[in-house]
PDB file of C-alpha atoms in Angstrom:
ATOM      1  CA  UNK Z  45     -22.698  13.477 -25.513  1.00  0.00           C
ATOM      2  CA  UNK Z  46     -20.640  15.280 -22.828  1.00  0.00           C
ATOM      3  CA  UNK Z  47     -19.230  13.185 -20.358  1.00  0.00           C
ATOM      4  CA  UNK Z  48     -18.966  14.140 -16.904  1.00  0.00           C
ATOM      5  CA  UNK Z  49     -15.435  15.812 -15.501  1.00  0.00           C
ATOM      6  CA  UNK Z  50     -14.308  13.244 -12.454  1.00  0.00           C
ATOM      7  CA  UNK Z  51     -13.449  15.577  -9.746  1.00  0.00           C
ATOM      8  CA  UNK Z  52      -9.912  15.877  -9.118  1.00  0.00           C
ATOM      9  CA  UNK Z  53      -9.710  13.774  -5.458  1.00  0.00           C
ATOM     10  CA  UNK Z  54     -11.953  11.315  -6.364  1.00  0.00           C
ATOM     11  CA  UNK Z  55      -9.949   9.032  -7.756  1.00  0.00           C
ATOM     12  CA  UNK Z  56      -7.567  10.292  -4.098  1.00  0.00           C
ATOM     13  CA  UNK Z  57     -10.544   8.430  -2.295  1.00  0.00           C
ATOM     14  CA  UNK Z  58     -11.624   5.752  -4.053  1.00  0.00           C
ATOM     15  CA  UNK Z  59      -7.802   4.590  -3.830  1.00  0.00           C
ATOM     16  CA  UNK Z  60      -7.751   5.429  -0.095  1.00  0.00           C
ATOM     17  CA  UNK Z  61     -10.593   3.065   0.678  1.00  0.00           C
ATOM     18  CA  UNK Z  62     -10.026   0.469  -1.483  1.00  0.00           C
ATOM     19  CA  UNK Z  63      -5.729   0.412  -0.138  1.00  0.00           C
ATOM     20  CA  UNK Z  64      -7.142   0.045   3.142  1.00  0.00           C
ATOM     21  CA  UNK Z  65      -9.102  -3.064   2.927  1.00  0.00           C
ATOM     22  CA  UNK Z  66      -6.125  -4.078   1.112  1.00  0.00           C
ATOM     23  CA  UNK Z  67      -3.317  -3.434   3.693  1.00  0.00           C
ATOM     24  CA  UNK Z  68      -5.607  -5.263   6.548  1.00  0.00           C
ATOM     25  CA  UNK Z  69      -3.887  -8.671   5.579  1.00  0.00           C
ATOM     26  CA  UNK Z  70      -0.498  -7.098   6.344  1.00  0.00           C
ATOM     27  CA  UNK Z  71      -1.916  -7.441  10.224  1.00  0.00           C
ATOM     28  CA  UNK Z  72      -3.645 -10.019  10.442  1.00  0.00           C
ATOM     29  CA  UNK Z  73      -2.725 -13.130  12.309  1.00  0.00           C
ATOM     30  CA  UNK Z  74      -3.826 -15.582   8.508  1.00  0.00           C
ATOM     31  CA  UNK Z  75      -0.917 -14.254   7.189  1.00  0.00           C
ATOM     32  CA  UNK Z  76       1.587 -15.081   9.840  1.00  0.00           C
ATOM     33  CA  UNK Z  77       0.116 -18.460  10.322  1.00  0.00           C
ATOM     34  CA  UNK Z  78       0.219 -19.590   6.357  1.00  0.00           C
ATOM     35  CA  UNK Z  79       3.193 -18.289   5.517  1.00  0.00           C
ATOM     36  CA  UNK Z  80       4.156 -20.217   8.581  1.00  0.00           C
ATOM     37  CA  UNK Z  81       2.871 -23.102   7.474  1.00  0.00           C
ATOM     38  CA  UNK Z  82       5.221 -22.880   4.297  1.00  0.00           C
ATOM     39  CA  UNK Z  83       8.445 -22.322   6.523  1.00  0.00           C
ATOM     40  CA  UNK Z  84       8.730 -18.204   6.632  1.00  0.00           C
ATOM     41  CA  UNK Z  85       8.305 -17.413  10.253  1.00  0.00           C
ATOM     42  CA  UNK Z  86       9.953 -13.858  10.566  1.00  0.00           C
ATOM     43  CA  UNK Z  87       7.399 -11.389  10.423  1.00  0.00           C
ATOM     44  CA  UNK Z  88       9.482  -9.219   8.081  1.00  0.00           C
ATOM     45  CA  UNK Z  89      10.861 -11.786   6.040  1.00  0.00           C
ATOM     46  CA  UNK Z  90       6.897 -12.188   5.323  1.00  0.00           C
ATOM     47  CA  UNK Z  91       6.317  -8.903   4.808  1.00  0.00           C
ATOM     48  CA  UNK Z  92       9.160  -9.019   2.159  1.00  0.00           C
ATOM     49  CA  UNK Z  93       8.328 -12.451   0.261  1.00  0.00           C
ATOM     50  CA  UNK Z  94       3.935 -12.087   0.002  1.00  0.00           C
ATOM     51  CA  UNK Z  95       4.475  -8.022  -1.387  1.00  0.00           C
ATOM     52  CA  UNK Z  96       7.499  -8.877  -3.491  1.00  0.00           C
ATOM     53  CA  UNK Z  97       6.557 -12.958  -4.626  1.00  0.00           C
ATOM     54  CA  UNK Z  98       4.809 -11.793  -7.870  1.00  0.00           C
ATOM     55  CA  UNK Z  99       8.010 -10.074  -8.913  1.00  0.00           C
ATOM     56  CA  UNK Z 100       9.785 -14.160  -8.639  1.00  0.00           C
ATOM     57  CA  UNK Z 101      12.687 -14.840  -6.994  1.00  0.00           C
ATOM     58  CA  UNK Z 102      14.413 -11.865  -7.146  1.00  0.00           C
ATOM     59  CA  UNK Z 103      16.745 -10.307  -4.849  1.00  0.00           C
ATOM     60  CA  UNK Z 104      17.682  -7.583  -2.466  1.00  0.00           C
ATOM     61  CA  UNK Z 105      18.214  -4.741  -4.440  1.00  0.00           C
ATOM     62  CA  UNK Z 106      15.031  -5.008  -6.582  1.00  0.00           C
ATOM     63  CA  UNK Z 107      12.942  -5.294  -3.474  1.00  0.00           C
ATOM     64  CA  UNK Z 108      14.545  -2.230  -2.469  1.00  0.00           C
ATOM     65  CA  UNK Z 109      14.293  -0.534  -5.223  1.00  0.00           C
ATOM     66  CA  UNK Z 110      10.323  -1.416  -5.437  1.00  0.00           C
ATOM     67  CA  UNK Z 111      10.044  -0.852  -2.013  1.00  0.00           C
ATOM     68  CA  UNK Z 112      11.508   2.409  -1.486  1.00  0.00           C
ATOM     69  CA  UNK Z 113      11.431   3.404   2.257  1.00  0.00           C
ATOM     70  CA  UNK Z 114      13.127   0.042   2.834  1.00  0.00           C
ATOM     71  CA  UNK Z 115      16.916   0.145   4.530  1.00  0.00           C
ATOM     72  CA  UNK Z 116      18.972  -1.824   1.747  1.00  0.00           C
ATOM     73  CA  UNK Z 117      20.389  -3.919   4.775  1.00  0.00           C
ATOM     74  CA  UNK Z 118      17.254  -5.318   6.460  1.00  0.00           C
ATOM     75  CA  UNK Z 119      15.839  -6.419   3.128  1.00  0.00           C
ATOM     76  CA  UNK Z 120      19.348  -7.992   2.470  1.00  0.00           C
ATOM     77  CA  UNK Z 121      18.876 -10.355   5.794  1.00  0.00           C
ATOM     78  CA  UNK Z 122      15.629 -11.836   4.645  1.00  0.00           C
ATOM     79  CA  UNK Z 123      15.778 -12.039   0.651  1.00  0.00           C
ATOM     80  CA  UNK Z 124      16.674 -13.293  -1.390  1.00  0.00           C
ATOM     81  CA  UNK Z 125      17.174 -16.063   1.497  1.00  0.00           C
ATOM     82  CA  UNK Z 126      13.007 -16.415   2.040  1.00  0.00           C
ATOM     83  CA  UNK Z 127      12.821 -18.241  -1.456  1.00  0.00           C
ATOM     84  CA  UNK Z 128      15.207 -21.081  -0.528  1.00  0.00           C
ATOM     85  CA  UNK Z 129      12.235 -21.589   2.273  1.00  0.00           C
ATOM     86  CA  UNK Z 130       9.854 -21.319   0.068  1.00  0.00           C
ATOM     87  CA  UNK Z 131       9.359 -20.710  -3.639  1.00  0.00           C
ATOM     88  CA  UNK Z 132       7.437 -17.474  -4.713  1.00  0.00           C
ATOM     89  CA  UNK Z 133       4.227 -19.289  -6.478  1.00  0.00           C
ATOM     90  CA  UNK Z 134       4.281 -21.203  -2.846  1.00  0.00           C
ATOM     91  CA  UNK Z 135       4.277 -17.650  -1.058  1.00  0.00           C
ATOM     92  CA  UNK Z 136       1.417 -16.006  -3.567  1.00  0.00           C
ATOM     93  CA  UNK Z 137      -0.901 -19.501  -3.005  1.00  0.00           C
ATOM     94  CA  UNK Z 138      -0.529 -19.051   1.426  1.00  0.00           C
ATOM     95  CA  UNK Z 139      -1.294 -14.978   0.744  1.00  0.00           C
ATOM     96  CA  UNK Z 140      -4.067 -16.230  -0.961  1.00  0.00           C
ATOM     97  CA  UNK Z 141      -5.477 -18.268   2.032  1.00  0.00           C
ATOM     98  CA  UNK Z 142      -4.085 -15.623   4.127  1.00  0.00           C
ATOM     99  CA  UNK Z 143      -6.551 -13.058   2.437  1.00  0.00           C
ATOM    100  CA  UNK Z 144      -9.671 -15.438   2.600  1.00  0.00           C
ATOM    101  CA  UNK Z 145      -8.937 -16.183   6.078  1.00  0.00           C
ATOM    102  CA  UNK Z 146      -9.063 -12.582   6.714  1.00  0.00           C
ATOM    103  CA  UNK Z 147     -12.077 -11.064   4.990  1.00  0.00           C
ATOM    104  CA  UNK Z 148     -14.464 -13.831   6.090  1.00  0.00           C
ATOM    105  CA  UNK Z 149     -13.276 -13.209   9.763  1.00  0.00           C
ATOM    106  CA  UNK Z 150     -13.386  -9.033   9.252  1.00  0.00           C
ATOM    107  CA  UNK Z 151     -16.415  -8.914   7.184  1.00  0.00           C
ATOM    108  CA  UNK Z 152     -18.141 -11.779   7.362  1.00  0.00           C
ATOM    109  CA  UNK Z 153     -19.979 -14.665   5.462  1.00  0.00           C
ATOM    110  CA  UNK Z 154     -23.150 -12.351   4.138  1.00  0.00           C
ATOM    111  CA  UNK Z 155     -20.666  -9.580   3.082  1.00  0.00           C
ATOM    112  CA  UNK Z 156     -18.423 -12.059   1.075  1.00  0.00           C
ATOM    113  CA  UNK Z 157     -21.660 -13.601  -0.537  1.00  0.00           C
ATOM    114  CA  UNK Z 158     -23.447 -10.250  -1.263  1.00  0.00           C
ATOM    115  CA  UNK Z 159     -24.559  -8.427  -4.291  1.00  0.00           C
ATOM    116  CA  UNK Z 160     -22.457  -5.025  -3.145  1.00  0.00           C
ATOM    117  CA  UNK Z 161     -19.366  -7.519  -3.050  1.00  0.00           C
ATOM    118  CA  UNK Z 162     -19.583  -8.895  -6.630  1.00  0.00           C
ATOM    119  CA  UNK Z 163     -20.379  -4.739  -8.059  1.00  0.00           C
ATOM    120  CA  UNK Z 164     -17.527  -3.721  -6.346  1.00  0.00           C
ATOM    121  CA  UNK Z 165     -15.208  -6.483  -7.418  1.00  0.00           C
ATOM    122  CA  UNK Z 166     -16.717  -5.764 -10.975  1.00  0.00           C
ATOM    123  CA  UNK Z 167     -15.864  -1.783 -10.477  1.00  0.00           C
ATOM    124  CA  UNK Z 168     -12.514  -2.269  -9.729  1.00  0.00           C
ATOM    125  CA  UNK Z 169     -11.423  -4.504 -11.933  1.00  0.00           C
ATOM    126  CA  UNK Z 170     -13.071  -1.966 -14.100  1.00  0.00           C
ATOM    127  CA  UNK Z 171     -11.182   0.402 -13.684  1.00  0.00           C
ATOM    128  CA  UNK Z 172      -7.549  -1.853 -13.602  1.00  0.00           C
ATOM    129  CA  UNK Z 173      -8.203  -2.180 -17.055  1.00  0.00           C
ATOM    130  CA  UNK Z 174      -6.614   1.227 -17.685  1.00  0.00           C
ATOM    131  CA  UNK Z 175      -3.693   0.599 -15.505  1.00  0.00           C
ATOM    132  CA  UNK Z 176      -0.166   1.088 -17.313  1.00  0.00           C
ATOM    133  CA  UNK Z 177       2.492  -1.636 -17.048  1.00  0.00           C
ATOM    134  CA  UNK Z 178       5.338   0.985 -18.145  1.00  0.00           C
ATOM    135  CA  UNK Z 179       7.647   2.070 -14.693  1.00  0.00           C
ATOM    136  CA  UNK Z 180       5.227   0.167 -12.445  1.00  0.00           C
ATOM    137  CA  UNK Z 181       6.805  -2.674 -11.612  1.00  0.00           C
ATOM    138  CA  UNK Z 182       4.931  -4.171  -8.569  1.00  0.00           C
ATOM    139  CA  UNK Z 183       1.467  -2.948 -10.608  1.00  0.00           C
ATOM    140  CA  UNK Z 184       2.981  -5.120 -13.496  1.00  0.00           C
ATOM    141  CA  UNK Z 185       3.885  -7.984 -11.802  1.00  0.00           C
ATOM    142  CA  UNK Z 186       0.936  -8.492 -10.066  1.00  0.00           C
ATOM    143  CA  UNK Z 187      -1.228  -8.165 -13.541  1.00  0.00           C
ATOM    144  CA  UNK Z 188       0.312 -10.865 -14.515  1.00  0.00           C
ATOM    145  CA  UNK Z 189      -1.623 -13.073 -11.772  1.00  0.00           C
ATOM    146  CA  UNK Z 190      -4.962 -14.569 -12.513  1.00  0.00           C
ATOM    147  CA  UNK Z 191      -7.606 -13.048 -11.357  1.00  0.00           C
ATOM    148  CA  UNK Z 192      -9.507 -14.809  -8.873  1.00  0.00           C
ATOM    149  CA  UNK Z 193     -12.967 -16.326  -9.647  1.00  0.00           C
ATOM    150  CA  UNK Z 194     -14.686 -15.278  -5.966  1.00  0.00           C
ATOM    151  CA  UNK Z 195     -15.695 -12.051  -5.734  1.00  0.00           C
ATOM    152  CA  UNK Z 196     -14.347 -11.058  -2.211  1.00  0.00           C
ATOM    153  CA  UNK Z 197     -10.512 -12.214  -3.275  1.00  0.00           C
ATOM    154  CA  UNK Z 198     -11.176 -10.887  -7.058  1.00  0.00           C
ATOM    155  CA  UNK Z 199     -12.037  -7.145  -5.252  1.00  0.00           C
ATOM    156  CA  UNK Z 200      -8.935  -7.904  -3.139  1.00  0.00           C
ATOM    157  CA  UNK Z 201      -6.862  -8.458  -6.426  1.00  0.00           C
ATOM    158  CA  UNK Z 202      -8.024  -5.246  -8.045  1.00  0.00           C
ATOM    159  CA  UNK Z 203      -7.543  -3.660  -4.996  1.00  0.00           C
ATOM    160  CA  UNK Z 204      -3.989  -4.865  -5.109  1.00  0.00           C
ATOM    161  CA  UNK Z 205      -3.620  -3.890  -8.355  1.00  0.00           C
ATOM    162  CA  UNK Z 206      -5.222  -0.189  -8.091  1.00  0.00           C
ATOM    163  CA  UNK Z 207      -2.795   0.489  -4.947  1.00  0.00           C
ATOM    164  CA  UNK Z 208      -0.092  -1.072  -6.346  1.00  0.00           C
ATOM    165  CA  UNK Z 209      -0.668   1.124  -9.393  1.00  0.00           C
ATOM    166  CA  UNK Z 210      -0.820   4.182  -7.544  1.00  0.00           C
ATOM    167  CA  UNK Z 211       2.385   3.116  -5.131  1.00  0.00           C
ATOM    168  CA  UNK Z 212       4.442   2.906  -8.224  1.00  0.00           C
ATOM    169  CA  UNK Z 213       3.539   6.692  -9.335  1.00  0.00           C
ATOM    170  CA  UNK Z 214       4.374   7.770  -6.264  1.00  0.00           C
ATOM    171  CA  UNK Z 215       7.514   6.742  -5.769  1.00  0.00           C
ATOM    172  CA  UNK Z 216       8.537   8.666  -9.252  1.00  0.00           C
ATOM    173  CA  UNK Z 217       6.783  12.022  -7.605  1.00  0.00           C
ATOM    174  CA  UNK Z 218       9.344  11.389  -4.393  1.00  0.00           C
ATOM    175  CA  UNK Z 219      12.190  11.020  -6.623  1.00  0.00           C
ATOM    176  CA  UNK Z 220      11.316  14.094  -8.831  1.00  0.00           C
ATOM    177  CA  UNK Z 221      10.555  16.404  -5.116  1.00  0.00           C
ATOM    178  CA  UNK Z 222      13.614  15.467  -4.143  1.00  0.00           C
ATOM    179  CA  UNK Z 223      12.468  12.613  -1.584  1.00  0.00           C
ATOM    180  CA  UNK Z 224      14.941   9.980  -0.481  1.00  0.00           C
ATOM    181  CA  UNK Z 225      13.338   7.042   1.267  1.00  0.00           C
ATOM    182  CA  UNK Z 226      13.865   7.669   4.687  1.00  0.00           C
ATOM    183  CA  UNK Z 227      13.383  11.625   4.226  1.00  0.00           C
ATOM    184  CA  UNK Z 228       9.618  10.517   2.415  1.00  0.00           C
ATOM    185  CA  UNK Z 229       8.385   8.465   5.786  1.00  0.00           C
ATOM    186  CA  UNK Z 230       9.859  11.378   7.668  1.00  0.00           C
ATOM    187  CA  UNK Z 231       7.686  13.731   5.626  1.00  0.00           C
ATOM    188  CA  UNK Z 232       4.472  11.221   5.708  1.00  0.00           C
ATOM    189  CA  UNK Z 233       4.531  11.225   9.875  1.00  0.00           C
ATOM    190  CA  UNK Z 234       4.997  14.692   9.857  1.00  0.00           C
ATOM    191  CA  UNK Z 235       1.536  15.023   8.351  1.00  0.00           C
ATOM    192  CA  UNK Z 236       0.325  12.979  11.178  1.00  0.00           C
ATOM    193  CA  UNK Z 237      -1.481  10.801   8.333  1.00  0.00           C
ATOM    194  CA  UNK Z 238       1.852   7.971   8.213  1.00  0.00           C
ATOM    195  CA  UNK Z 239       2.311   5.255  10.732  1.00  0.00           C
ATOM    196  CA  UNK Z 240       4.170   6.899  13.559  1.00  0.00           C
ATOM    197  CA  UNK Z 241       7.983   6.561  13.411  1.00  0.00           C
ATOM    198  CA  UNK Z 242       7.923   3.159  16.476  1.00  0.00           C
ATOM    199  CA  UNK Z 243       5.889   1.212  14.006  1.00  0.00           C
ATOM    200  CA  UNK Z 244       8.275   2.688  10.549  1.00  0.00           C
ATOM    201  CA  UNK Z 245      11.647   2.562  12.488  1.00  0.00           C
ATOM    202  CA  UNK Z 246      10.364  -1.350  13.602  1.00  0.00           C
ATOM    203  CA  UNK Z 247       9.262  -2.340  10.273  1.00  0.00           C
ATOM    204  CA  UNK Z 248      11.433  -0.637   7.397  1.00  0.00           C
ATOM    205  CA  UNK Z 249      14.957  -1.148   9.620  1.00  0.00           C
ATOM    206  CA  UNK Z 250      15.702   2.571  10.119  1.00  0.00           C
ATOM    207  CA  UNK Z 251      18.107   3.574  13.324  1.00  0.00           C
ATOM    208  CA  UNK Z 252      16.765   6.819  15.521  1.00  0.00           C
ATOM    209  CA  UNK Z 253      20.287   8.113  14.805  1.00  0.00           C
ATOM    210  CA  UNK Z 254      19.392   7.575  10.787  1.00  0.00           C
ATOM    211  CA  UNK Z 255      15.826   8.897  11.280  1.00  0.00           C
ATOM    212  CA  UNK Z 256      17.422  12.217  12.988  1.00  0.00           C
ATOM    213  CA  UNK Z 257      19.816  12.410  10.349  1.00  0.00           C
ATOM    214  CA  UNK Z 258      17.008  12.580   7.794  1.00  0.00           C
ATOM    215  CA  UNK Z 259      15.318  15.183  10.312  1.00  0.00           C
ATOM    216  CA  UNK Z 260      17.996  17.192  10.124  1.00  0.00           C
ATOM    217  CA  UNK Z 261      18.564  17.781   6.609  1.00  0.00           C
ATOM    218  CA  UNK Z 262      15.041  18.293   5.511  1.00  0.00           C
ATOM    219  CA  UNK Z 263      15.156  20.961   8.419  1.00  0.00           C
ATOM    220  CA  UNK Z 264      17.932  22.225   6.542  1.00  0.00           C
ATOM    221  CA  UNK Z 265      15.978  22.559   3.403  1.00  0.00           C
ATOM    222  CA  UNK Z 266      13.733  24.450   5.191  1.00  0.00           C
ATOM    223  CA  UNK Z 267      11.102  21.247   5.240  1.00  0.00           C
ATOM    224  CA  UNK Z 268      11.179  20.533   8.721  1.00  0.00           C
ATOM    225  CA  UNK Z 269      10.589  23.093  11.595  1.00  0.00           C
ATOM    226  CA  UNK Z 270      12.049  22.227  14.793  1.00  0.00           C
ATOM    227  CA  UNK Z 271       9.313  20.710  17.096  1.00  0.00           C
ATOM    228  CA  UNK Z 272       8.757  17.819  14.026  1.00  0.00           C
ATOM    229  CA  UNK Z 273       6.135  19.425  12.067  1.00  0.00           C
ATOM    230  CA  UNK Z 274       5.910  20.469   8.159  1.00  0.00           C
ATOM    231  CA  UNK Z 275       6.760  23.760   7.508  1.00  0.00           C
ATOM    232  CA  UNK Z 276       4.863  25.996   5.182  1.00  0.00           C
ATOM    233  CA  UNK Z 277       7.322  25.027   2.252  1.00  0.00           C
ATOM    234  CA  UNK Z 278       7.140  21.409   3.536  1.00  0.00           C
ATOM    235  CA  UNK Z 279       3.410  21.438   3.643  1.00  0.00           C
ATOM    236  CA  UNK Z 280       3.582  22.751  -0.005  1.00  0.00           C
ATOM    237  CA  UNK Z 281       5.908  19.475  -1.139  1.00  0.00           C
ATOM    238  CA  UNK Z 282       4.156  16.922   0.229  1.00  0.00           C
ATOM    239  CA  UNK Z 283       0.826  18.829  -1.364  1.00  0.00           C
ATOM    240  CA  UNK Z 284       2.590  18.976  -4.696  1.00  0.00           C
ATOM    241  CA  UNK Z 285       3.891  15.287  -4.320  1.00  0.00           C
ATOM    242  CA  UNK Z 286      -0.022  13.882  -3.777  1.00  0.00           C
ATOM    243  CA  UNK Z 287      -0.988  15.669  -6.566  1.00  0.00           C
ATOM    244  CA  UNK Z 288       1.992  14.344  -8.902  1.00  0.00           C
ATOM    245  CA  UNK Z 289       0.608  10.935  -7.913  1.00  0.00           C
ATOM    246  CA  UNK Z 290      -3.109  11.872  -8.816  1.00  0.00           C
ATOM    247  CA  UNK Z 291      -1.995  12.440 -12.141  1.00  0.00           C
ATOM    248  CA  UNK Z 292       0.161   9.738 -12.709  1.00  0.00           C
ATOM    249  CA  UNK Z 293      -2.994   7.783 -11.179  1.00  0.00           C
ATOM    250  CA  UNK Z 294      -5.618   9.998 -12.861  1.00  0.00           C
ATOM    251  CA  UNK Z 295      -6.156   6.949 -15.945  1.00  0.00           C
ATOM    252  CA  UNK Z 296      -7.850   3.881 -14.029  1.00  0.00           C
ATOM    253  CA  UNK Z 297     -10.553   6.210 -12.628  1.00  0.00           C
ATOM    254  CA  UNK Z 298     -11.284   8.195 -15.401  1.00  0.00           C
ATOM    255  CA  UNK Z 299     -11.410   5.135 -17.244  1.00  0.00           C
ATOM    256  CA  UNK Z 300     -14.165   3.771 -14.697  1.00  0.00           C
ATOM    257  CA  UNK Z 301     -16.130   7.301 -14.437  1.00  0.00           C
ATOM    258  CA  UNK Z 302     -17.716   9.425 -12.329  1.00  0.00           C
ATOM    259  CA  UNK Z 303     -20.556   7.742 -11.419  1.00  0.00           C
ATOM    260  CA  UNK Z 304     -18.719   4.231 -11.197  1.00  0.00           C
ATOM    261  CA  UNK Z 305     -15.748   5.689  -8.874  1.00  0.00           C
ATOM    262  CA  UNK Z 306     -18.834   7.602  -6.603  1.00  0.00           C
ATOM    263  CA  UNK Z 307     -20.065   3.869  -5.899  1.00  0.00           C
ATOM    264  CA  UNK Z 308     -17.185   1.905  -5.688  1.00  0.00           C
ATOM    265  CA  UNK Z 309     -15.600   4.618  -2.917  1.00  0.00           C
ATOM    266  CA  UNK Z 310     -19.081   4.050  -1.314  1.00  0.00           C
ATOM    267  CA  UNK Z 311     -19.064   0.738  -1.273  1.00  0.00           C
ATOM    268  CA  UNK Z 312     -15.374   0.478  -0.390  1.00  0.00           C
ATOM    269  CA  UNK Z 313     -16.079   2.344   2.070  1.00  0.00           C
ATOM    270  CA  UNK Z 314     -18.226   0.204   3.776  1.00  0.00           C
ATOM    271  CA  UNK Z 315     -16.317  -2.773   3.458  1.00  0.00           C
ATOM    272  CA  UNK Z 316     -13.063  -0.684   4.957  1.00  0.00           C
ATOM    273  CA  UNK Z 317     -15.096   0.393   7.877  1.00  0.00           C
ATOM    274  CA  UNK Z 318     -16.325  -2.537   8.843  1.00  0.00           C
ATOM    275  CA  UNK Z 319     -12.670  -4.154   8.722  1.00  0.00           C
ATOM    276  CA  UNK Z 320     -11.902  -1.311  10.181  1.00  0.00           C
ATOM    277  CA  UNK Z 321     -14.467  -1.999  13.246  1.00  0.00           C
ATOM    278  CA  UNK Z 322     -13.628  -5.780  13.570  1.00  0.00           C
ATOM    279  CA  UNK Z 323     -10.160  -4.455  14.655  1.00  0.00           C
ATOM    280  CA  UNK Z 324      -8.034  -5.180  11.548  1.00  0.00           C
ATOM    281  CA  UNK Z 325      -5.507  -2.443  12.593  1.00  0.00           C
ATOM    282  CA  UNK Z 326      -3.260  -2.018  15.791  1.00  0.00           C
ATOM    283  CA  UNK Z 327      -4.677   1.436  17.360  1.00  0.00           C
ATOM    284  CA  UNK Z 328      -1.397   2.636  17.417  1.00  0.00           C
ATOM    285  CA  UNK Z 329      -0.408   2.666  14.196  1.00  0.00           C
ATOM    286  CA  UNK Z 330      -0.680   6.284  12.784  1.00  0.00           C
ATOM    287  CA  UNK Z 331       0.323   9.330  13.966  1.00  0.00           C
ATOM    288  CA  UNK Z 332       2.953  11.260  15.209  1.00  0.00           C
ATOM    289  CA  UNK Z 333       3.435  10.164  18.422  1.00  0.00           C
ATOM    290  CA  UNK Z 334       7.237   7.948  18.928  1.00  0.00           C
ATOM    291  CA  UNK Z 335       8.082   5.336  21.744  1.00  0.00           C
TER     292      UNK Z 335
END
């Protein structure tokens, strides 16, 4: 028997859908108040210890170097500092709550307790079991976490897993177009798809001298035209770098199928909208625009 070709975006969208629903705990006020409640009250140091605490107590320069787009030096303030405050297993148990917290209050009780919930948590999961440990080291160190027995937090989990998954390709297509970390946000805005440069200079610890800097030589590889946008040949490279990372991220959805990545994107697509809806996201947050 022939089996179906899965069209070459599809596994593009499913990710896109499922990462947001994902991300919206990275907002949310749970997470700020239960990491809180553990003694990590700087909003990055958070931001550092609940993405990086299934890697353990590790230090700056591996959070950088998972991170990426990170400035060495901000990272360097908050970690490896944030585990003296409190231990990574304590960090992963308040994201935890953090998450619940969240996805009752976006979604709702009758989403959480639906059939479409448990499908989708089955789907993705599904397809994390083709997920490769090798280079992927925020994908591997969150496999190694149980996976949770309620279905809205276990879709959460393979969520995490899928986008981590993906993250970690990506970062080796940046590196092989020639992307430094700063010069890959850069890039990302430019497209008018990234978070505008406030919310990246505020969050990754970038200067607007630094950012200019990185302006200025992708304008002198001919990436960058003047008024901010992508050229042609910039266009081109950030084309060639998604496509890099749907092949490095072709296995997990190939793995799950046609049919079964068609209805997980649906479904994750509902579920994203609706957090979407509730407010999950500051309106500000993509785009070009800089304040």
């Amino acid at each position: 028997m022939t089996t179906a070709a899965l069209e070459p975006r599809a596994g593009r969208r499913c990710h896109n859908v499922l990462n947001s629903l994902h991300a919206t705990h990275y907002f949310s006020p749970d997470l700020g108040r239960e990491l809180g409640a553990v003694g990590v009250t700087d909003p990055r140091a958070v931001n550092f210890a609940v993405r990086a605490a299934a890697l353990g107590p590790v230090g700056a320069g591996a959070v950088t170097a998972a991170f990426y787009n990170y400035k060495y030096e901000l990272v360097a303030r908050h970690v490896p500092a944030v585990w003296e405050t409190a231990a990574p297993a304590q960090v992963l148990v308040a994201r935890a709550r953090a998450v619940d917290a969240t996805l009752r209050r976006l979604l709702g009780e009758e989403a959480l307790a639906s059939a479409e919930m448990a499908e989708a948590a089955r789907l993705a999961l599904r397809a994390a079991e083709a997920c490769s440990r090798a280079a992927r080291p925020l994908y591997a160190a969150h496999a190694d976490l149980p996976v949770p027995e309620e279905p809205h937090l276990a879709y959460w989990h393979a969520a995490t897993l899928l986008r981590e998954h993906r993250g970690d390709g990506h970062l080796a297509a940046l590196m092989s177009a020639g992307l430094d970390g700063l010069e890959a946000l850069v890039t990302h805005t430019a497209t008018g798809k990234g978070m505008n440069p406030k919310w990246v200079r505020a969050t990754r610890g970038w200067s607007r001298e630094e950012w200019d800097a990185a302006a200025e030589r992708l304008r002198g590889r001919g990436l960058l035209a003047a008024s901010g946008d992508l050229t042609d040949q910039g266009v081109a490279l950030r084309r060639d770098v998604e496509h890099e990372t749907d092949r490095l991220d072709r296995a997990p959805y190939e793995h799950l199928g046609p049919e079964g990545v068609a209805r997980l994107t649906e479904l994750g697509g509902v579920f994203a909208h609706a957090a979407l809806v509730a407010g999950a996201f500051p309106a500000d947050l993509i785009g070009k625009g800089d304040a």
